[in-house]
Amino acid sequence: STDAVRGKTPYDFYPPAVARRMMERLYQVIATGKSVSAETQLEWQGESVWFLDQLSPVRNPGGDVVSVVTISRNITERKRGEERLRRSEERYRAFIEQSADGIWRLEMVRPVPVETPVEDQIRFIFEFGYLAECNDVMVRMLGHETQESVIGTPLGIIVPPESEQSLEGLRRFIQ
């Protein structure tokens, strides 16, 4: 209940190190008169628990800060999701970097409508597509030494538009 927490300090609820950080935030709100938002990690029942703390000043009619309202929202699931995403991205990056195959990703400056005829889609891909990402194997296959030297290069420069092998590969990809 509100009465159970009113007038208490973080030291009444949290370990000293966490309480100290929270007190620093409280003093910051009091000193500046501005709201503060911060994430707090706690160990609770053997698990990490994360909170998003919003601290806002409460002012008297004269404009002086007389107290601070704190709202804490449990963001543990969001943080766990972010961690899962980070690990997944690391696995993806390691897979790409360690592959013996040339791997690349193309992006388009403008979208290509899928209902467009295949030959027009190919023309658009060569005109508006560029190399957005590739591994070092692909860099060497293209005759370069660094990713920076090829990232952002239009597809039509990397792959000759008149190459029948390239055209056939794009046709199979589109269909």
PDB file of C-alpha atoms in Angstrom:
ATOM      1  CA  SER A   1       0.000   0.000   0.000  1.00  0.00           C
ATOM      2  CA  THR A   2       1.001   3.622  -0.381  1.00  0.00           C
ATOM      3  CA  ASP A   3       1.218   4.070   3.383  1.00  0.00           C
ATOM      4  CA  ALA A   4       3.697   1.185   3.625  1.00  0.00           C
ATOM      5  CA  VAL A   5       6.219   3.010   1.437  1.00  0.00           C
ATOM      6  CA  ARG A   6       5.472   6.692   2.132  1.00  0.00           C
ATOM      7  CA  GLY A   7       8.341   8.342   4.001  1.00  0.00           C
ATOM      8  CA  LYS A   8      10.723   5.416   3.500  1.00  0.00           C
ATOM      9  CA  THR A   9      14.092   5.567   1.768  1.00  0.00           C
ATOM     10  CA  PRO A  10      15.613   3.057  -0.637  1.00  0.00           C
ATOM     11  CA  TYR A  11      17.719   1.769   2.266  1.00  0.00           C
ATOM     12  CA  ASP A  12      14.477   0.399   3.754  1.00  0.00           C
ATOM     13  CA  PHE A  13      13.939  -1.866   0.720  1.00  0.00           C
ATOM     14  CA  TYR A  14      17.198  -2.508  -1.144  1.00  0.00           C
ATOM     15  CA  PRO A  15      20.779  -3.651  -0.558  1.00  0.00           C
ATOM     16  CA  PRO A  16      23.115  -0.737   0.306  1.00  0.00           C
ATOM     17  CA  ALA A  17      24.789  -0.462  -3.137  1.00  0.00           C
ATOM     18  CA  VAL A  18      21.430  -0.306  -4.934  1.00  0.00           C
ATOM     19  CA  ALA A  19      19.985   2.044  -2.320  1.00  0.00           C
ATOM     20  CA  ARG A  20      22.971   4.393  -2.717  1.00  0.00           C
ATOM     21  CA  ARG A  21      22.442   4.633  -6.505  1.00  0.00           C
ATOM     22  CA  MET A  22      18.753   5.302  -5.924  1.00  0.00           C
ATOM     23  CA  MET A  23      19.535   8.000  -3.360  1.00  0.00           C
ATOM     24  CA  GLU A  24      21.897   9.647  -5.858  1.00  0.00           C
ATOM     25  CA  ARG A  25      19.001   9.773  -8.325  1.00  0.00           C
ATOM     26  CA  LEU A  26      16.690  11.207  -5.654  1.00  0.00           C
ATOM     27  CA  TYR A  27      19.199  13.947  -4.846  1.00  0.00           C
ATOM     28  CA  GLN A  28      19.617  14.648  -8.563  1.00  0.00           C
ATOM     29  CA  VAL A  29      15.861  15.198  -8.933  1.00  0.00           C
ATOM     30  CA  ILE A  30      15.795  17.437  -5.858  1.00  0.00           C
ATOM     31  CA  ALA A  31      18.847  19.450  -6.991  1.00  0.00           C
ATOM     32  CA  THR A  32      17.806  19.905 -10.632  1.00  0.00           C
ATOM     33  CA  GLY A  33      14.033  19.805 -10.342  1.00  0.00           C
ATOM     34  CA  LYS A  34      14.007  17.515 -13.380  1.00  0.00           C
ATOM     35  CA  SER A  35      12.712  13.964 -13.732  1.00  0.00           C
ATOM     36  CA  VAL A  36      15.162  11.092 -13.973  1.00  0.00           C
ATOM     37  CA  SER A  37      14.712   7.725 -15.621  1.00  0.00           C
ATOM     38  CA  ALA A  38      17.090   4.849 -14.911  1.00  0.00           C
ATOM     39  CA  GLU A  39      17.273   1.073 -14.970  1.00  0.00           C
ATOM     40  CA  THR A  40      17.990  -0.822 -11.772  1.00  0.00           C
ATOM     41  CA  GLN A  41      19.122  -4.432 -11.560  1.00  0.00           C
ATOM     42  CA  LEU A  42      18.518  -6.427  -8.394  1.00  0.00           C
ATOM     43  CA  GLU A  43      19.214  -9.963  -7.327  1.00  0.00           C
ATOM     44  CA  TRP A  44      16.021 -11.389  -5.895  1.00  0.00           C
ATOM     45  CA  GLN A  45      15.477 -15.019  -4.916  1.00  0.00           C
ATOM     46  CA  GLY A  46      18.550 -16.007  -6.910  1.00  0.00           C
ATOM     47  CA  GLU A  47      17.507 -14.245 -10.129  1.00  0.00           C
ATOM     48  CA  SER A  48      18.323 -10.937 -11.749  1.00  0.00           C
ATOM     49  CA  VAL A  49      15.323  -8.639 -11.791  1.00  0.00           C
ATOM     50  CA  TRP A  50      15.282  -5.371 -13.720  1.00  0.00           C
ATOM     51  CA  PHE A  51      13.213  -2.260 -13.048  1.00  0.00           C
ATOM     52  CA  LEU A  52      12.760   0.955 -14.962  1.00  0.00           C
ATOM     53  CA  ASP A  53      12.595   3.688 -12.317  1.00  0.00           C
ATOM     54  CA  GLN A  54      10.935   7.021 -13.090  1.00  0.00           C
ATOM     55  CA  LEU A  55      11.656   9.670 -10.461  1.00  0.00           C
ATOM     56  CA  SER A  56       9.744  12.946 -10.714  1.00  0.00           C
ATOM     57  CA  PRO A  57       9.737  16.051  -8.522  1.00  0.00           C
ATOM     58  CA  VAL A  58       6.672  17.118  -6.564  1.00  0.00           C
ATOM     59  CA  ARG A  59       6.528  20.897  -6.080  1.00  0.00           C
ATOM     60  CA  ASN A  60       4.758  23.108  -3.586  1.00  0.00           C
ATOM     61  CA  PRO A  61       2.770  26.140  -4.810  1.00  0.00           C
ATOM     62  CA  GLY A  62       5.973  28.195  -4.667  1.00  0.00           C
ATOM     63  CA  GLY A  63       7.699  25.832  -7.133  1.00  0.00           C
ATOM     64  CA  ASP A  64      10.081  24.268  -4.618  1.00  0.00           C
ATOM     65  CA  VAL A  65      10.704  20.529  -4.807  1.00  0.00           C
ATOM     66  CA  VAL A  66       9.203  19.101  -1.624  1.00  0.00           C
ATOM     67  CA  SER A  67       9.276  15.384  -2.437  1.00  0.00           C
ATOM     68  CA  VAL A  68       9.979  12.884  -5.163  1.00  0.00           C
ATOM     69  CA  VAL A  69       7.545  10.374  -6.622  1.00  0.00           C
ATOM     70  CA  THR A  70       9.126   7.155  -7.840  1.00  0.00           C
ATOM     71  CA  ILE A  71       7.415   4.681 -10.134  1.00  0.00           C
ATOM     72  CA  SER A  72       9.236   1.418 -10.789  1.00  0.00           C
ATOM     73  CA  ARG A  73       8.177  -0.891 -13.600  1.00  0.00           C
ATOM     74  CA  ASN A  74       9.415  -4.466 -13.856  1.00  0.00           C
ATOM     75  CA  ILE A  75      11.222  -4.757 -17.217  1.00  0.00           C
ATOM     76  CA  THR A  76      12.834  -8.136 -16.569  1.00  0.00           C
ATOM     77  CA  GLU A  77      11.144  -9.853 -19.521  1.00  0.00           C
ATOM     78  CA  ARG A  78      12.190  -7.039 -21.861  1.00  0.00           C
ATOM     79  CA  LYS A  79      15.804  -7.283 -20.646  1.00  0.00           C
ATOM     80  CA  ARG A  80      15.759 -11.067 -21.078  1.00  0.00           C
ATOM     81  CA  GLY A  81      14.420 -10.606 -24.601  1.00  0.00           C
ATOM     82  CA  GLU A  82      17.184  -8.090 -25.352  1.00  0.00           C
ATOM     83  CA  GLU A  83      19.764 -10.575 -24.070  1.00  0.00           C
ATOM     84  CA  ARG A  84      18.313 -13.381 -26.216  1.00  0.00           C
ATOM     85  CA  LEU A  85      18.420 -11.078 -29.235  1.00  0.00           C
ATOM     86  CA  ARG A  86      22.024 -10.060 -28.479  1.00  0.00           C
ATOM     87  CA  ARG A  87      23.110 -13.719 -28.230  1.00  0.00           C
ATOM     88  CA  SER A  88      21.246 -14.573 -31.436  1.00  0.00           C
ATOM     89  CA  GLU A  89      22.945 -11.687 -33.248  1.00  0.00           C
ATOM     90  CA  GLU A  90      26.333 -12.876 -31.957  1.00  0.00           C
ATOM     91  CA  ARG A  91      25.637 -16.398 -33.286  1.00  0.00           C
ATOM     92  CA  TYR A  92      24.522 -14.971 -36.640  1.00  0.00           C
ATOM     93  CA  ARG A  93      27.617 -12.765 -36.851  1.00  0.00           C
ATOM     94  CA  ALA A  94      29.932 -15.678 -35.936  1.00  0.00           C
ATOM     95  CA  PHE A  95      28.238 -17.897 -38.536  1.00  0.00           C
ATOM     96  CA  ILE A  96      28.703 -15.293 -41.255  1.00  0.00           C
ATOM     97  CA  GLU A  97      32.290 -14.470 -40.294  1.00  0.00           C
ATOM     98  CA  GLN A  98      33.422 -18.093 -39.943  1.00  0.00           C
ATOM     99  CA  SER A  99      31.748 -19.431 -43.082  1.00  0.00           C
ATOM    100  CA  ALA A 100      33.958 -20.686 -45.901  1.00  0.00           C
ATOM    101  CA  ASP A 101      31.330 -19.408 -48.368  1.00  0.00           C
ATOM    102  CA  GLY A 102      30.949 -15.871 -49.615  1.00  0.00           C
ATOM    103  CA  ILE A 103      27.842 -14.464 -47.939  1.00  0.00           C
ATOM    104  CA  TRP A 104      26.289 -11.136 -48.734  1.00  0.00           C
ATOM    105  CA  ARG A 105      23.122  -9.161 -48.106  1.00  0.00           C
ATOM    106  CA  LEU A 106      21.569  -6.786 -50.592  1.00  0.00           C
ATOM    107  CA  GLU A 107      19.393  -3.806 -49.681  1.00  0.00           C
ATOM    108  CA  MET A 108      17.314  -1.653 -51.943  1.00  0.00           C
ATOM    109  CA  VAL A 109      17.288   2.143 -52.150  1.00  0.00           C
ATOM    110  CA  ARG A 110      13.608   1.829 -53.041  1.00  0.00           C
ATOM    111  CA  PRO A 111      11.285  -1.164 -52.801  1.00  0.00           C
ATOM    112  CA  VAL A 112      10.564  -3.420 -55.746  1.00  0.00           C
ATOM    113  CA  PRO A 113       6.882  -4.370 -56.005  1.00  0.00           C
ATOM    114  CA  VAL A 114       6.604  -8.169 -56.170  1.00  0.00           C
ATOM    115  CA  GLU A 115       3.865  -7.958 -58.809  1.00  0.00           C
ATOM    116  CA  THR A 116       6.346  -6.326 -61.201  1.00  0.00           C
ATOM    117  CA  PRO A 117       7.401  -8.650 -64.053  1.00  0.00           C
ATOM    118  CA  VAL A 118      10.553 -10.653 -63.294  1.00  0.00           C
ATOM    119  CA  GLU A 119      12.761  -8.916 -65.889  1.00  0.00           C
ATOM    120  CA  ASP A 120      11.728  -5.487 -64.522  1.00  0.00           C
ATOM    121  CA  GLN A 121      12.464  -6.664 -60.975  1.00  0.00           C
ATOM    122  CA  ILE A 122      15.948  -7.711 -62.108  1.00  0.00           C
ATOM    123  CA  ARG A 123      16.490  -4.314 -63.729  1.00  0.00           C
ATOM    124  CA  PHE A 124      15.347  -2.597 -60.492  1.00  0.00           C
ATOM    125  CA  ILE A 125      17.637  -4.789 -58.398  1.00  0.00           C
ATOM    126  CA  PHE A 126      20.637  -3.818 -60.515  1.00  0.00           C
ATOM    127  CA  GLU A 127      19.575  -0.167 -60.518  1.00  0.00           C
ATOM    128  CA  PHE A 128      18.544   0.274 -56.868  1.00  0.00           C
ATOM    129  CA  GLY A 129      20.267  -2.584 -55.029  1.00  0.00           C
ATOM    130  CA  TYR A 130      23.493  -2.157 -53.096  1.00  0.00           C
ATOM    131  CA  LEU A 131      25.729  -4.406 -51.018  1.00  0.00           C
ATOM    132  CA  ALA A 132      24.676  -3.824 -47.409  1.00  0.00           C
ATOM    133  CA  GLU A 133      26.717  -6.501 -45.674  1.00  0.00           C
ATOM    134  CA  CYS A 134      29.116  -9.301 -46.528  1.00  0.00           C
ATOM    135  CA  ASN A 135      31.715 -11.529 -44.959  1.00  0.00           C
ATOM    136  CA  ASP A 136      35.462 -11.428 -45.635  1.00  0.00           C
ATOM    137  CA  VAL A 137      35.240 -14.429 -47.980  1.00  0.00           C
ATOM    138  CA  MET A 138      32.887 -12.453 -50.219  1.00  0.00           C
ATOM    139  CA  VAL A 139      35.194  -9.422 -50.033  1.00  0.00           C
ATOM    140  CA  ARG A 140      38.076 -11.541 -51.351  1.00  0.00           C
ATOM    141  CA  MET A 141      35.852 -13.092 -54.037  1.00  0.00           C
ATOM    142  CA  LEU A 142      35.121  -9.560 -55.237  1.00  0.00           C
ATOM    143  CA  GLY A 143      38.849  -8.794 -55.359  1.00  0.00           C
ATOM    144  CA  HIS A 144      38.922  -6.399 -52.418  1.00  0.00           C
ATOM    145  CA  GLU A 145      40.703  -6.400 -49.075  1.00  0.00           C
ATOM    146  CA  THR A 146      38.195  -4.815 -46.673  1.00  0.00           C
ATOM    147  CA  GLN A 147      34.441  -4.831 -46.191  1.00  0.00           C
ATOM    148  CA  GLU A 148      34.481  -1.046 -46.082  1.00  0.00           C
ATOM    149  CA  SER A 149      35.734  -0.988 -49.669  1.00  0.00           C
ATOM    150  CA  VAL A 150      32.622  -2.785 -50.961  1.00  0.00           C
ATOM    151  CA  ILE A 151      29.777  -2.049 -48.528  1.00  0.00           C
ATOM    152  CA  GLY A 152      27.382   0.427 -50.138  1.00  0.00           C
ATOM    153  CA  THR A 153      28.497  -0.409 -53.687  1.00  0.00           C
ATOM    154  CA  PRO A 154      25.624  -0.676 -56.193  1.00  0.00           C
ATOM    155  CA  LEU A 155      24.966  -4.252 -57.321  1.00  0.00           C
ATOM    156  CA  GLY A 156      25.398  -3.264 -60.965  1.00  0.00           C
ATOM    157  CA  ILE A 157      29.036  -2.364 -60.237  1.00  0.00           C
ATOM    158  CA  ILE A 158      29.786  -5.546 -58.281  1.00  0.00           C
ATOM    159  CA  VAL A 159      27.996  -7.920 -60.641  1.00  0.00           C
ATOM    160  CA  PRO A 160      27.890  -7.173 -64.356  1.00  0.00           C
ATOM    161  CA  PRO A 161      24.219  -6.806 -65.357  1.00  0.00           C
ATOM    162  CA  GLU A 162      24.975  -8.608 -68.622  1.00  0.00           C
ATOM    163  CA  SER A 163      26.293 -11.713 -66.836  1.00  0.00           C
ATOM    164  CA  GLU A 164      23.945 -14.549 -67.809  1.00  0.00           C
ATOM    165  CA  GLN A 165      24.909 -16.474 -64.671  1.00  0.00           C
ATOM    166  CA  SER A 166      23.919 -13.498 -62.489  1.00  0.00           C
ATOM    167  CA  LEU A 167      20.708 -12.935 -64.410  1.00  0.00           C
ATOM    168  CA  GLU A 168      19.716 -16.580 -64.066  1.00  0.00           C
ATOM    169  CA  GLY A 169      20.524 -16.551 -60.336  1.00  0.00           C
ATOM    170  CA  LEU A 170      18.302 -13.504 -59.836  1.00  0.00           C
ATOM    171  CA  ARG A 171      15.501 -15.074 -61.874  1.00  0.00           C
ATOM    172  CA  ARG A 172      15.592 -18.194 -59.675  1.00  0.00           C
ATOM    173  CA  PHE A 173      15.673 -16.034 -56.538  1.00  0.00           C
ATOM    174  CA  ILE A 174      12.681 -13.930 -57.629  1.00  0.00           C
ATOM    175  CA  GLN A 175      10.593 -16.888 -58.765  1.00  0.00           C
TER     176      GLN A 175
END
